[in-house]
Amino acid sequence: MKRLAVIAATVLAATALSIAPASAHAALQSSNPAENAALDAAPDEVTLTFNQAVQSNFATVTVISPDGIDWAASDPAVDGSTVTVDLDGLGAAGEYTIGYRVVSADGHPITGSVPFQLTQPSPAAATPPTTNLDFTNEAAQAAPQDTEVVEDDSGFPIWIIAVVVVAVGASGVLFALRKRTH
Ligand SMILES: [Cu+2]
């Protein structure tokens, strides 16, 4: 009985240890503007706070207006677990999307987006900053949360396998039934 308890404890400890590294990468903890916040004026900056420090290189942050323009007015500044970009005003009223990509301490890239509303058009609407729109749009449209999900890009439709399996099974049943009635 005592031995069983020791084995159980060992298995639990080993499981806990093997799970720990997978959850060690950074996750977004909060943002300013907060998710779905409604603002009547453009903030001076956008701040993203992660649950742990992220790497100071490779961070990208975009602030995309309803018409697809990136309003981020600086490169992202990484300070430990916070990432900040300056804003020089925003554009039309509507839904904006903060898109981010950072690399966490364990080397995993973390991407996501945070929507917020601008209820009044911003005074700076006339002069959108010019940035690489193709790239920023791609970042803004990234999946809303962790994108470590590996896509199945083998291209082979699984339903074909299902149809074949069902067809083979059905013909086997028919064959067996026919044999029995004869
Ligand atoms: Cu990780």
PDB file of N, CA and C in Angstrom, residues 31-131:
ATOM      1  N   SER A  31      -4.190  45.062 -21.093  1.00  0.00           N
ATOM      2  CA  SER A  31      -3.785  46.035 -22.095  1.00  0.00           C
ATOM      3  C   SER A  31      -4.423  47.374 -21.765  1.00  0.00           C
ATOM      4  N   ASN A  32      -3.829  48.411 -22.330  1.00  0.00           N
ATOM      5  CA  ASN A  32      -4.388  49.751 -22.222  1.00  0.00           C
ATOM      6  C   ASN A  32      -4.277  50.401 -23.595  1.00  0.00           C
ATOM      7  N   PRO A  33      -5.387  50.592 -24.287  1.00  0.00           N
ATOM      8  CA  PRO A  33      -6.786  50.383 -23.890  1.00  0.00           C
ATOM      9  C   PRO A  33      -7.092  48.908 -23.604  1.00  0.00           C
ATOM     10  N   ALA A  34      -8.038  48.701 -22.699  1.00  0.00           N
ATOM     11  CA  ALA A  34      -8.438  47.342 -22.370  1.00  0.00           C
ATOM     12  C   ALA A  34      -9.288  46.765 -23.504  1.00  0.00           C
ATOM     13  N   GLU A  35      -9.386  45.439 -23.507  1.00  0.00           N
ATOM     14  CA  GLU A  35     -10.191  44.766 -24.521  1.00  0.00           C
ATOM     15  C   GLU A  35     -11.627  45.308 -24.492  1.00  0.00           C
ATOM     16  N   ASN A  36     -12.110  45.674 -25.682  1.00  0.00           N
ATOM     17  CA  ASN A  36     -13.481  46.180 -25.862  1.00  0.00           C
ATOM     18  C   ASN A  36     -13.757  47.509 -25.152  1.00  0.00           C
ATOM     19  N   ALA A  37     -12.699  48.207 -24.746  1.00  0.00           N
ATOM     20  CA  ALA A  37     -12.903  49.534 -24.151  1.00  0.00           C
ATOM     21  C   ALA A  37     -13.499  50.472 -25.196  1.00  0.00           C
ATOM     22  N   ALA A  38     -14.310  51.424 -24.744  1.00  0.00           N
ATOM     23  CA  ALA A  38     -14.863  52.449 -25.634  1.00  0.00           C
ATOM     24  C   ALA A  38     -14.229  53.781 -25.272  1.00  0.00           C
ATOM     25  N   LEU A  39     -13.443  54.344 -26.193  1.00  0.00           N
ATOM     26  CA  LEU A  39     -12.721  55.591 -25.931  1.00  0.00           C
ATOM     27  C   LEU A  39     -13.303  56.693 -26.798  1.00  0.00           C
ATOM     28  N   ASP A  40     -13.368  57.917 -26.248  1.00  0.00           N
ATOM     29  CA  ASP A  40     -13.825  59.009 -27.104  1.00  0.00           C
ATOM     30  C   ASP A  40     -12.670  59.849 -27.632  1.00  0.00           C
ATOM     31  N   ALA A  41     -11.452  59.478 -27.266  1.00  0.00           N
ATOM     32  CA  ALA A  41     -10.282  60.159 -27.818  1.00  0.00           C
ATOM     33  C   ALA A  41      -9.129  59.158 -27.910  1.00  0.00           C
ATOM     34  N   ALA A  42      -8.205  59.453 -28.801  1.00  0.00           N
ATOM     35  CA  ALA A  42      -7.061  58.556 -28.959  1.00  0.00           C
ATOM     36  C   ALA A  42      -6.157  58.635 -27.742  1.00  0.00           C
ATOM     37  N   PRO A  43      -5.704  57.492 -27.205  1.00  0.00           N
ATOM     38  CA  PRO A  43      -4.720  57.547 -26.126  1.00  0.00           C
ATOM     39  C   PRO A  43      -3.346  57.931 -26.688  1.00  0.00           C
ATOM     40  N   ASP A  44      -2.435  58.317 -25.805  1.00  0.00           N
ATOM     41  CA  ASP A  44      -1.080  58.687 -26.249  1.00  0.00           C
ATOM     42  C   ASP A  44      -0.250  57.476 -26.648  1.00  0.00           C
ATOM     43  N   GLU A  45      -0.617  56.343 -26.062  1.00  0.00           N
ATOM     44  CA  GLU A  45       0.151  55.132 -26.344  1.00  0.00           C
ATOM     45  C   GLU A  45      -0.714  53.916 -26.091  1.00  0.00           C
ATOM     46  N   VAL A  46      -0.238  52.788 -26.587  1.00  0.00           N
ATOM     47  CA  VAL A  46      -0.899  51.503 -26.342  1.00  0.00           C
ATOM     48  C   VAL A  46       0.087  50.645 -25.569  1.00  0.00           C
ATOM     49  N   THR A  47      -0.378  50.078 -24.467  1.00  0.00           N
ATOM     50  CA  THR A  47       0.494  49.256 -23.631  1.00  0.00           C
ATOM     51  C   THR A  47      -0.082  47.854 -23.496  1.00  0.00           C
ATOM     52  N   LEU A  48       0.767  46.889 -23.709  1.00  0.00           N
ATOM     53  CA  LEU A  48       0.385  45.487 -23.522  1.00  0.00           C
ATOM     54  C   LEU A  48       1.201  44.927 -22.368  1.00  0.00           C
ATOM     55  N   THR A  49       0.547  44.282 -21.423  1.00  0.00           N
ATOM     56  CA  THR A  49       1.253  43.721 -20.277  1.00  0.00           C
ATOM     57  C   THR A  49       1.109  42.207 -20.296  1.00  0.00           C
ATOM     58  N   PHE A  50       2.259  41.528 -20.288  1.00  0.00           N
ATOM     59  CA  PHE A  50       2.266  40.069 -20.314  1.00  0.00           C
ATOM     60  C   PHE A  50       2.524  39.541 -18.902  1.00  0.00           C
ATOM     61  N   ASN A  51       2.304  38.265 -18.709  1.00  0.00           N
ATOM     62  CA  ASN A  51       2.445  37.691 -17.366  1.00  0.00           C
ATOM     63  C   ASN A  51       3.900  37.396 -17.015  1.00  0.00           C
ATOM     64  N   GLN A  52       4.805  37.667 -17.951  1.00  0.00           N
ATOM     65  CA  GLN A  52       6.235  37.493 -17.681  1.00  0.00           C
ATOM     66  C   GLN A  52       6.995  38.324 -18.713  1.00  0.00           C
ATOM     67  N   ALA A  53       8.272  38.505 -18.478  1.00  0.00           N
ATOM     68  CA  ALA A  53       9.082  39.293 -19.403  1.00  0.00           C
ATOM     69  C   ALA A  53       9.088  38.644 -20.783  1.00  0.00           C
ATOM     70  N   VAL A  54       9.111  39.476 -21.802  1.00  0.00           N
ATOM     71  CA  VAL A  54       9.234  38.965 -23.163  1.00  0.00           C
ATOM     72  C   VAL A  54      10.558  39.457 -23.739  1.00  0.00           C
ATOM     73  N   GLN A  55      11.006  38.812 -24.821  1.00  0.00           N
ATOM     74  CA  GLN A  55      12.294  39.190 -25.401  1.00  0.00           C
ATOM     75  C   GLN A  55      12.200  40.593 -25.986  1.00  0.00           C
ATOM     76  N   SER A  56      13.309  41.349 -25.824  1.00  0.00           N
ATOM     77  CA  SER A  56      13.254  42.751 -26.224  1.00  0.00           C
ATOM     78  C   SER A  56      13.320  42.917 -27.736  1.00  0.00           C
ATOM     79  N   ASN A  57      13.720  41.875 -28.452  1.00  0.00           N
ATOM     80  CA  ASN A  57      13.724  41.947 -29.910  1.00  0.00           C
ATOM     81  C   ASN A  57      12.452  41.319 -30.467  1.00  0.00           C
ATOM     82  N   PHE A  58      12.213  41.578 -31.716  1.00  0.00           N
ATOM     83  CA  PHE A  58      11.194  40.876 -32.509  1.00  0.00           C
ATOM     84  C   PHE A  58       9.759  41.240 -32.153  1.00  0.00           C
ATOM     85  N   ALA A  59       9.541  42.218 -31.274  1.00  0.00           N
ATOM     86  CA  ALA A  59       8.164  42.570 -30.948  1.00  0.00           C
ATOM     87  C   ALA A  59       7.569  43.414 -32.082  1.00  0.00           C
ATOM     88  N   THR A  60       6.343  43.131 -32.450  1.00  0.00           N
ATOM     89  CA  THR A  60       5.622  44.010 -33.361  1.00  0.00           C
ATOM     90  C   THR A  60       4.250  44.301 -32.769  1.00  0.00           C
ATOM     91  N   VAL A  61       3.834  45.535 -32.874  1.00  0.00           N
ATOM     92  CA  VAL A  61       2.506  45.938 -32.406  1.00  0.00           C
ATOM     93  C   VAL A  61       1.902  46.850 -33.467  1.00  0.00           C
ATOM     94  N   THR A  62       0.670  46.564 -33.834  1.00  0.00           N
ATOM     95  CA  THR A  62      -0.035  47.402 -34.792  1.00  0.00           C
ATOM     96  C   THR A  62      -1.336  47.877 -34.156  1.00  0.00           C
ATOM     97  N   VAL A  63      -1.798  49.022 -34.595  1.00  0.00           N
ATOM     98  CA  VAL A  63      -3.088  49.557 -34.116  1.00  0.00           C
ATOM     99  C   VAL A  63      -3.876  49.896 -35.376  1.00  0.00           C
ATOM    100  N   ILE A  64      -4.750  48.978 -35.757  1.00  0.00           N
ATOM    101  CA  ILE A  64      -5.389  49.056 -37.074  1.00  0.00           C
ATOM    102  C   ILE A  64      -6.790  49.652 -36.956  1.00  0.00           C
ATOM    103  N   SER A  65      -7.049  50.667 -37.775  1.00  0.00           N
ATOM    104  CA  SER A  65      -8.363  51.329 -37.768  1.00  0.00           C
ATOM    105  C   SER A  65      -9.339  50.554 -38.651  1.00  0.00           C
ATOM    106  N   PRO A  66     -10.638  50.922 -38.601  1.00  0.00           N
ATOM    107  CA  PRO A  66     -11.639  50.188 -39.389  1.00  0.00           C
ATOM    108  C   PRO A  66     -11.304  50.159 -40.883  1.00  0.00           C
ATOM    109  N   ASP A  67     -10.593  51.197 -41.363  1.00  0.00           N
ATOM    110  CA  ASP A  67     -10.257  51.211 -42.788  1.00  0.00           C
ATOM    111  C   ASP A  67      -8.884  50.589 -43.081  1.00  0.00           C
ATOM    112  N   GLY A  68      -8.340  49.862 -42.122  1.00  0.00           N
ATOM    113  CA  GLY A  68      -7.153  49.056 -42.399  1.00  0.00           C
ATOM    114  C   GLY A  68      -5.826  49.779 -42.263  1.00  0.00           C
ATOM    115  N   ILE A  69      -5.818  50.975 -41.705  1.00  0.00           N
ATOM    116  CA  ILE A  69      -4.571  51.733 -41.551  1.00  0.00           C
ATOM    117  C   ILE A  69      -3.949  51.424 -40.199  1.00  0.00           C
ATOM    118  N   ASP A  70      -2.610  51.269 -40.208  1.00  0.00           N
ATOM    119  CA  ASP A  70      -1.890  51.058 -38.943  1.00  0.00           C
ATOM    120  C   ASP A  70      -1.501  52.415 -38.365  1.00  0.00           C
ATOM    121  N   TRP A  71      -1.978  52.715 -37.166  1.00  0.00           N
ATOM    122  CA  TRP A  71      -1.741  54.009 -36.539  1.00  0.00           C
ATOM    123  C   TRP A  71      -0.609  53.979 -35.525  1.00  0.00           C
ATOM    124  N   ALA A  72       0.061  52.870 -35.352  1.00  0.00           N
ATOM    125  CA  ALA A  72       1.206  52.827 -34.446  1.00  0.00           C
ATOM    126  C   ALA A  72       2.246  53.827 -34.940  1.00  0.00           C
ATOM    127  N   ALA A  73       2.703  54.721 -34.043  1.00  0.00           N
ATOM    128  CA  ALA A  73       3.579  55.807 -34.470  1.00  0.00           C
ATOM    129  C   ALA A  73       5.015  55.602 -34.017  1.00  0.00           C
ATOM    130  N   SER A  74       5.335  54.425 -33.491  1.00  0.00           N
ATOM    131  CA  SER A  74       6.714  54.145 -33.093  1.00  0.00           C
ATOM    132  C   SER A  74       6.930  52.642 -33.180  1.00  0.00           C
ATOM    133  N   ASP A  75       8.189  52.269 -33.099  1.00  0.00           N
ATOM    134  CA  ASP A  75       8.479  50.851 -32.929  1.00  0.00           C
ATOM    135  C   ASP A  75       8.082  50.471 -31.512  1.00  0.00           C
ATOM    136  N   PRO A  76       7.739  49.204 -31.285  1.00  0.00           N
ATOM    137  CA  PRO A  76       7.378  48.799 -29.925  1.00  0.00           C
ATOM    138  C   PRO A  76       8.575  48.912 -28.988  1.00  0.00           C
ATOM    139  N   ALA A  77       8.324  49.433 -27.793  1.00  0.00           N
ATOM    140  CA  ALA A  77       9.356  49.480 -26.758  1.00  0.00           C
ATOM    141  C   ALA A  77       9.047  48.393 -25.730  1.00  0.00           C
ATOM    142  N   VAL A  78      10.001  47.481 -25.549  1.00  0.00           N
ATOM    143  CA  VAL A  78       9.799  46.376 -24.608  1.00  0.00           C
ATOM    144  C   VAL A  78      10.513  46.710 -23.311  1.00  0.00           C
ATOM    145  N   ASP A  79       9.776  46.636 -22.205  1.00  0.00           N
ATOM    146  CA  ASP A  79      10.379  46.861 -20.891  1.00  0.00           C
ATOM    147  C   ASP A  79       9.909  45.727 -19.976  1.00  0.00           C
ATOM    148  N   GLY A  80      10.701  44.678 -19.919  1.00  0.00           N
ATOM    149  CA  GLY A  80      10.312  43.537 -19.097  1.00  0.00           C
ATOM    150  C   GLY A  80       9.078  42.867 -19.658  1.00  0.00           C
ATOM    151  N   SER A  81       7.983  42.987 -18.927  1.00  0.00           N
ATOM    152  CA  SER A  81       6.754  42.322 -19.363  1.00  0.00           C
ATOM    153  C   SER A  81       5.783  43.277 -20.060  1.00  0.00           C
ATOM    154  N   THR A  82       6.196  44.534 -20.252  1.00  0.00           N
ATOM    155  CA  THR A  82       5.296  45.459 -20.945  1.00  0.00           C
ATOM    156  C   THR A  82       5.869  45.861 -22.304  1.00  0.00           C
ATOM    157  N   VAL A  83       4.967  46.020 -23.253  1.00  0.00           N
ATOM    158  CA  VAL A  83       5.326  46.438 -24.604  1.00  0.00           C
ATOM    159  C   VAL A  83       4.457  47.644 -24.941  1.00  0.00           C
ATOM    160  N   THR A  84       5.113  48.719 -25.375  1.00  0.00           N
ATOM    161  CA  THR A  84       4.395  49.980 -25.601  1.00  0.00           C
ATOM    162  C   THR A  84       4.674  50.508 -27.007  1.00  0.00           C
ATOM    163  N   VAL A  85       3.634  51.008 -27.661  1.00  0.00           N
ATOM    164  CA  VAL A  85       3.848  51.795 -28.883  1.00  0.00           C
ATOM    165  C   VAL A  85       3.167  53.146 -28.706  1.00  0.00           C
ATOM    166  N   ASP A  86       3.782  54.174 -29.298  1.00  0.00           N
ATOM    167  CA  ASP A  86       3.204  55.517 -29.238  1.00  0.00           C
ATOM    168  C   ASP A  86       2.104  55.653 -30.279  1.00  0.00           C
ATOM    169  N   LEU A  87       1.158  56.511 -29.979  1.00  0.00           N
ATOM    170  CA  LEU A  87       0.136  56.887 -30.953  1.00  0.00           C
ATOM    171  C   LEU A  87       0.224  58.378 -31.170  1.00  0.00           C
ATOM    172  N   ASP A  88      -0.032  58.787 -32.411  1.00  0.00           N
ATOM    173  CA  ASP A  88      -0.039  60.203 -32.753  1.00  0.00           C
ATOM    174  C   ASP A  88      -1.432  60.522 -33.245  1.00  0.00           C
ATOM    175  N   GLY A  89      -2.428  60.169 -32.441  1.00  0.00           N
ATOM    176  CA  GLY A  89      -3.806  60.274 -32.890  1.00  0.00           C
ATOM    177  C   GLY A  89      -4.251  59.009 -33.583  1.00  0.00           C
ATOM    178  N   LEU A  90      -5.549  58.925 -33.821  1.00  0.00           N
ATOM    179  CA  LEU A  90      -6.123  57.797 -34.542  1.00  0.00           C
ATOM    180  C   LEU A  90      -6.986  58.354 -35.666  1.00  0.00           C
ATOM    181  N   GLY A  91      -7.645  57.494 -36.389  1.00  0.00           N
ATOM    182  CA  GLY A  91      -8.431  57.931 -37.536  1.00  0.00           C
ATOM    183  C   GLY A  91      -9.923  57.957 -37.276  1.00  0.00           C
ATOM    184  N   ALA A  92     -10.647  57.295 -38.150  1.00  0.00           N
ATOM    185  CA  ALA A  92     -12.113  57.298 -38.089  1.00  0.00           C
ATOM    186  C   ALA A  92     -12.599  56.598 -36.824  1.00  0.00           C
ATOM    187  N   ALA A  93     -13.834  56.953 -36.406  1.00  0.00           N
ATOM    188  CA  ALA A  93     -14.453  56.241 -35.300  1.00  0.00           C
ATOM    189  C   ALA A  93     -14.787  54.820 -35.746  1.00  0.00           C
ATOM    190  N   GLY A  94     -14.834  53.911 -34.789  1.00  0.00           N
ATOM    191  CA  GLY A  94     -15.173  52.525 -35.105  1.00  0.00           C
ATOM    192  C   GLY A  94     -14.307  51.563 -34.324  1.00  0.00           C
ATOM    193  N   GLU A  95     -14.273  50.321 -34.801  1.00  0.00           N
ATOM    194  CA  GLU A  95     -13.513  49.305 -34.065  1.00  0.00           C
ATOM    195  C   GLU A  95     -12.065  49.268 -34.531  1.00  0.00           C
ATOM    196  N   TYR A  96     -11.171  49.394 -33.582  1.00  0.00           N
ATOM    197  CA  TYR A  96      -9.745  49.285 -33.816  1.00  0.00           C
ATOM    198  C   TYR A  96      -9.260  47.943 -33.285  1.00  0.00           C
ATOM    199  N   THR A  97      -8.145  47.485 -33.842  1.00  0.00           N
ATOM    200  CA  THR A  97      -7.584  46.220 -33.386  1.00  0.00           C
ATOM    201  C   THR A  97      -6.108  46.404 -33.084  1.00  0.00           C
ATOM    202  N   ILE A  98      -5.742  46.119 -31.841  1.00  0.00           N
ATOM    203  CA  ILE A  98      -4.326  46.086 -31.474  1.00  0.00           C
ATOM    204  C   ILE A  98      -3.836  44.678 -31.805  1.00  0.00           C
ATOM    205  N   GLY A  99      -2.912  44.601 -32.740  1.00  0.00           N
ATOM    206  CA  GLY A  99      -2.347  43.294 -33.084  1.00  0.00           C
ATOM    207  C   GLY A  99      -0.942  43.211 -32.515  1.00  0.00           C
ATOM    208  N   TYR A 100      -0.577  42.082 -31.938  1.00  0.00           N
ATOM    209  CA  TYR A 100       0.778  41.990 -31.390  1.00  0.00           C
ATOM    210  C   TYR A 100       1.409  40.653 -31.697  1.00  0.00           C
ATOM    211  N   ARG A 101       2.733  40.700 -31.774  1.00  0.00           N
ATOM    212  CA  ARG A 101       3.521  39.490 -31.868  1.00  0.00           C
ATOM    213  C   ARG A 101       4.761  39.733 -31.028  1.00  0.00           C
ATOM    214  N   VAL A 102       4.953  38.933 -30.008  1.00  0.00           N
ATOM    215  CA  VAL A 102       6.154  39.034 -29.181  1.00  0.00           C
ATOM    216  C   VAL A 102       6.756  37.637 -29.054  1.00  0.00           C
ATOM    217  N   VAL A 103       8.008  37.587 -28.626  1.00  0.00           N
ATOM    218  CA  VAL A 103       8.653  36.302 -28.398  1.00  0.00           C
ATOM    219  C   VAL A 103       8.866  36.158 -26.909  1.00  0.00           C
ATOM    220  N   SER A 104       8.304  35.112 -26.328  1.00  0.00           N
ATOM    221  CA  SER A 104       8.426  34.947 -24.885  1.00  0.00           C
ATOM    222  C   SER A 104       9.798  34.392 -24.527  1.00  0.00           C
ATOM    223  N   ALA A 105      10.117  34.430 -23.244  1.00  0.00           N
ATOM    224  CA  ALA A 105      11.447  34.054 -22.785  1.00  0.00           C
ATOM    225  C   ALA A 105      11.832  32.655 -23.240  1.00  0.00           C
ATOM    226  N   ASP A 106      10.842  31.754 -23.363  1.00  0.00           N
ATOM    227  CA  ASP A 106      11.163  30.387 -23.780  1.00  0.00           C
ATOM    228  C   ASP A 106      11.276  30.244 -25.297  1.00  0.00           C
ATOM    229  N   GLY A 107      11.210  31.371 -26.007  1.00  0.00           N
ATOM    230  CA  GLY A 107      11.422  31.344 -27.447  1.00  0.00           C
ATOM    231  C   GLY A 107      10.162  31.174 -28.269  1.00  0.00           C
ATOM    232  N   HIS A 108       9.037  30.981 -27.630  1.00  0.00           N
ATOM    233  CA  HIS A 108       7.793  30.824 -28.380  1.00  0.00           C
ATOM    234  C   HIS A 108       7.232  32.181 -28.806  1.00  0.00           C
ATOM    235  N   PRO A 109       6.884  32.321 -30.073  1.00  0.00           N
ATOM    236  CA  PRO A 109       6.206  33.542 -30.482  1.00  0.00           C
ATOM    237  C   PRO A 109       4.758  33.535 -29.987  1.00  0.00           C
ATOM    238  N   ILE A 110       4.331  34.663 -29.497  1.00  0.00           N
ATOM    239  CA  ILE A 110       2.964  34.815 -29.006  1.00  0.00           C
ATOM    240  C   ILE A 110       2.295  35.885 -29.860  1.00  0.00           C
ATOM    241  N   THR A 111       1.187  35.550 -30.484  1.00  0.00           N
ATOM    242  CA  THR A 111       0.469  36.553 -31.257  1.00  0.00           C
ATOM    243  C   THR A 111      -0.964  36.643 -30.763  1.00  0.00           C
ATOM    244  N   GLY A 112      -1.572  37.768 -30.985  1.00  0.00           N
ATOM    245  CA  GLY A 112      -2.963  37.938 -30.583  1.00  0.00           C
ATOM    246  C   GLY A 112      -3.441  39.306 -30.972  1.00  0.00           C
ATOM    247  N   SER A 113      -4.675  39.579 -30.638  1.00  0.00           N
ATOM    248  CA  SER A 113      -5.219  40.896 -30.940  1.00  0.00           C
ATOM    249  C   SER A 113      -6.205  41.307 -29.861  1.00  0.00           C
ATOM    250  N   VAL A 114      -6.325  42.608 -29.699  1.00  0.00           N
ATOM    251  CA  VAL A 114      -7.210  43.184 -28.690  1.00  0.00           C
ATOM    252  C   VAL A 114      -8.059  44.248 -29.387  1.00  0.00           C
ATOM    253  N   PRO A 115      -9.372  44.078 -29.448  1.00  0.00           N
ATOM    254  CA  PRO A 115     -10.214  45.093 -30.064  1.00  0.00           C
ATOM    255  C   PRO A 115     -10.595  46.187 -29.083  1.00  0.00           C
ATOM    256  N   PHE A 116     -10.729  47.398 -29.590  1.00  0.00           N
ATOM    257  CA  PHE A 116     -11.321  48.466 -28.772  1.00  0.00           C
ATOM    258  C   PHE A 116     -12.090  49.410 -29.696  1.00  0.00           C
ATOM    259  N   GLN A 117     -12.934  50.228 -29.118  1.00  0.00           N
ATOM    260  CA  GLN A 117     -13.771  51.120 -29.910  1.00  0.00           C
ATOM    261  C   GLN A 117     -13.304  52.559 -29.751  1.00  0.00           C
ATOM    262  N   LEU A 118     -13.292  53.279 -30.866  1.00  0.00           N
ATOM    263  CA  LEU A 118     -13.103  54.724 -30.811  1.00  0.00           C
ATOM    264  C   LEU A 118     -14.455  55.334 -31.176  1.00  0.00           C
ATOM    265  N   THR A 119     -15.068  56.062 -30.234  1.00  0.00           N
ATOM    266  CA  THR A 119     -16.435  56.527 -30.455  1.00  0.00           C
ATOM    267  C   THR A 119     -16.492  57.854 -31.203  1.00  0.00           C
ATOM    268  N   GLN A 120     -15.376  58.608 -31.227  1.00  0.00           N
ATOM    269  CA  GLN A 120     -15.328  59.884 -31.951  1.00  0.00           C
ATOM    270  C   GLN A 120     -14.135  59.838 -32.895  1.00  0.00           C
ATOM    271  N   PRO A 121     -14.274  60.389 -34.096  1.00  0.00           N
ATOM    272  CA  PRO A 121     -13.105  60.427 -34.977  1.00  0.00           C
ATOM    273  C   PRO A 121     -11.990  61.248 -34.332  1.00  0.00           C
ATOM    274  N   SER A 122     -10.763  60.797 -34.542  1.00  0.00           N
ATOM    275  CA  SER A 122      -9.612  61.464 -33.923  1.00  0.00           C
ATOM    276  C   SER A 122      -9.176  62.651 -34.774  1.00  0.00           C
ATOM    277  N   PRO A 123      -8.705  63.741 -34.123  1.00  0.00           N
ATOM    278  CA  PRO A 123      -8.271  64.928 -34.881  1.00  0.00           C
ATOM    279  C   PRO A 123      -7.161  64.646 -35.880  1.00  0.00           C
ATOM    280  N   ALA A 124      -6.377  63.640 -35.618  1.00  0.00           N
ATOM    281  CA  ALA A 124      -5.236  63.364 -36.494  1.00  0.00           C
ATOM    282  C   ALA A 124      -5.641  62.598 -37.741  1.00  0.00           C
ATOM    283  N   ALA A 125      -6.939  62.459 -37.960  1.00  0.00           N
ATOM    284  CA  ALA A 125      -7.428  61.607 -39.046  1.00  0.00           C
ATOM    285  C   ALA A 125      -6.840  61.943 -40.412  1.00  0.00           C
ATOM    286  N   ALA A 126      -6.443  63.221 -40.600  1.00  0.00           N
ATOM    287  CA  ALA A 126      -5.986  63.633 -41.928  1.00  0.00           C
ATOM    288  C   ALA A 126      -4.617  63.075 -42.301  1.00  0.00           C
ATOM    289  N   THR A 127      -3.787  62.739 -41.317  1.00  0.00           N
ATOM    290  CA  THR A 127      -2.419  62.327 -41.646  1.00  0.00           C
ATOM    291  C   THR A 127      -2.085  60.959 -41.079  1.00  0.00           C
ATOM    292  N   PRO A 128      -2.578  59.913 -41.724  1.00  0.00           N
ATOM    293  CA  PRO A 128      -2.208  58.577 -41.252  1.00  0.00           C
ATOM    294  C   PRO A 128      -0.719  58.323 -41.461  1.00  0.00           C
ATOM    295  N   PRO A 129      -0.043  57.725 -40.483  1.00  0.00           N
ATOM    296  CA  PRO A 129       1.357  57.380 -40.696  1.00  0.00           C
ATOM    297  C   PRO A 129       1.448  56.331 -41.788  1.00  0.00           C
ATOM    298  N   THR A 130       2.497  56.406 -42.584  1.00  0.00           N
ATOM    299  CA  THR A 130       2.642  55.417 -43.658  1.00  0.00           C
ATOM    300  C   THR A 130       3.572  54.311 -43.203  1.00  0.00           C
ATOM    301  N   THR A 131       3.026  53.120 -43.170  1.00  0.00           N
ATOM    302  CA  THR A 131       3.843  51.957 -42.800  1.00  0.00           C
ATOM    303  C   THR A 131       3.548  50.846 -43.779  1.00  0.00           C
TER     304      THR A 131
END
